[in-house]
């Protein structure tokens, strides 16, 4: 049997454990949360216990077979993500484990199965091995059926987000990070990073059909499990009617010598076709109502100064981070700061969301 760890992998471990992969604690945790979001889940749990320095991220998604966990146990193998698998879980998770350090356990179960697959990843010992401090050992391992202790931990965690489902009906993944002893000052810093993560998710995670819960006992005023509320960053609920607009953009695929696209807008029950010959760019055209095509939903708000100040205070963030575009493609979101557009004269209080499903 070929050894999992080879000499060639030592450089990989060193690079990813000391931040040369570009990851920080915050981006590593966000990577693990993104994996949970990619797993076709509708509930995600973020749990942290300061006394034991344990981080748990769980989802009720499709789960992963043992083959997927076995592929993760091989250092620096690049896999192609497939829709039938647990999102992009693999490369990014390994890098996150090494950046965060400690010992990590991944427990995963698919619907209808009684088996709970397990991956164990000891980042601390991997680093010591890569530095020549200890001999080769079983620092990465997998099993197609977790121990009874881990099974109970999985079932207890999943009960929080899976409800009263019977064991066979439960599926999903639980990632457990035992990050070792931590001095009080480091714990405070880590809590600040968790606060920042929750704020970022509140702003950028706008998937109505996915609920995120957090249970972080180092937060001020801790009171157990909390459902995270997505910020209405567009202020669509409270802004005046004349300061907001929602339109549907039709995208018509055409072919001449090459493929190209025509566009039209549906607004207030009327249809306007894009036209180069009109100085406004669009002309009214009722024929567009019968055209079958893909559409993009566009929502725009121009905010009053007071609204922007309120959200700045609530999120404790700069308005530059609140202005921009939220691109929603098939339920997956990309947030772009208006400063990234490299254009002049963009009002800092402009926010819009693009939503399309194709």
PDB file of C-alpha atoms in Angstrom, residues 39 59 70 75 106 148 170 218 226 236 238 251 287:
ATOM      1  CA  UNK A  39     -23.540  21.143  -0.072  1.00  0.00           C
ATOM      2  CA  UNK A  59     -24.703  21.370   7.476  1.00  0.00           C
ATOM      3  CA  UNK A  70     -10.333   9.235   0.973  1.00  0.00           C
ATOM      4  CA  UNK A  75      -2.111  15.866   0.151  1.00  0.00           C
ATOM      5  CA  UNK A 106     -14.916  15.403   9.324  1.00  0.00           C
ATOM      6  CA  UNK A 148     -19.636   5.164  18.719  1.00  0.00           C
ATOM      7  CA  UNK A 170     -30.581  12.616   8.282  1.00  0.00           C
ATOM      8  CA  UNK A 218     -17.309  33.921  23.752  1.00  0.00           C
ATOM      9  CA  UNK A 226     -29.087  32.397  17.391  1.00  0.00           C
ATOM     10  CA  UNK A 236     -35.635  47.746  -0.069  1.00  0.00           C
ATOM     11  CA  UNK A 238     -37.739  50.865   4.159  1.00  0.00           C
ATOM     12  CA  UNK A 251     -31.678  38.227 -22.633  1.00  0.00           C
ATOM     13  CA  UNK A 287     -43.630  42.213 -29.182  1.00  0.00           C
TER      14      UNK A 287
END
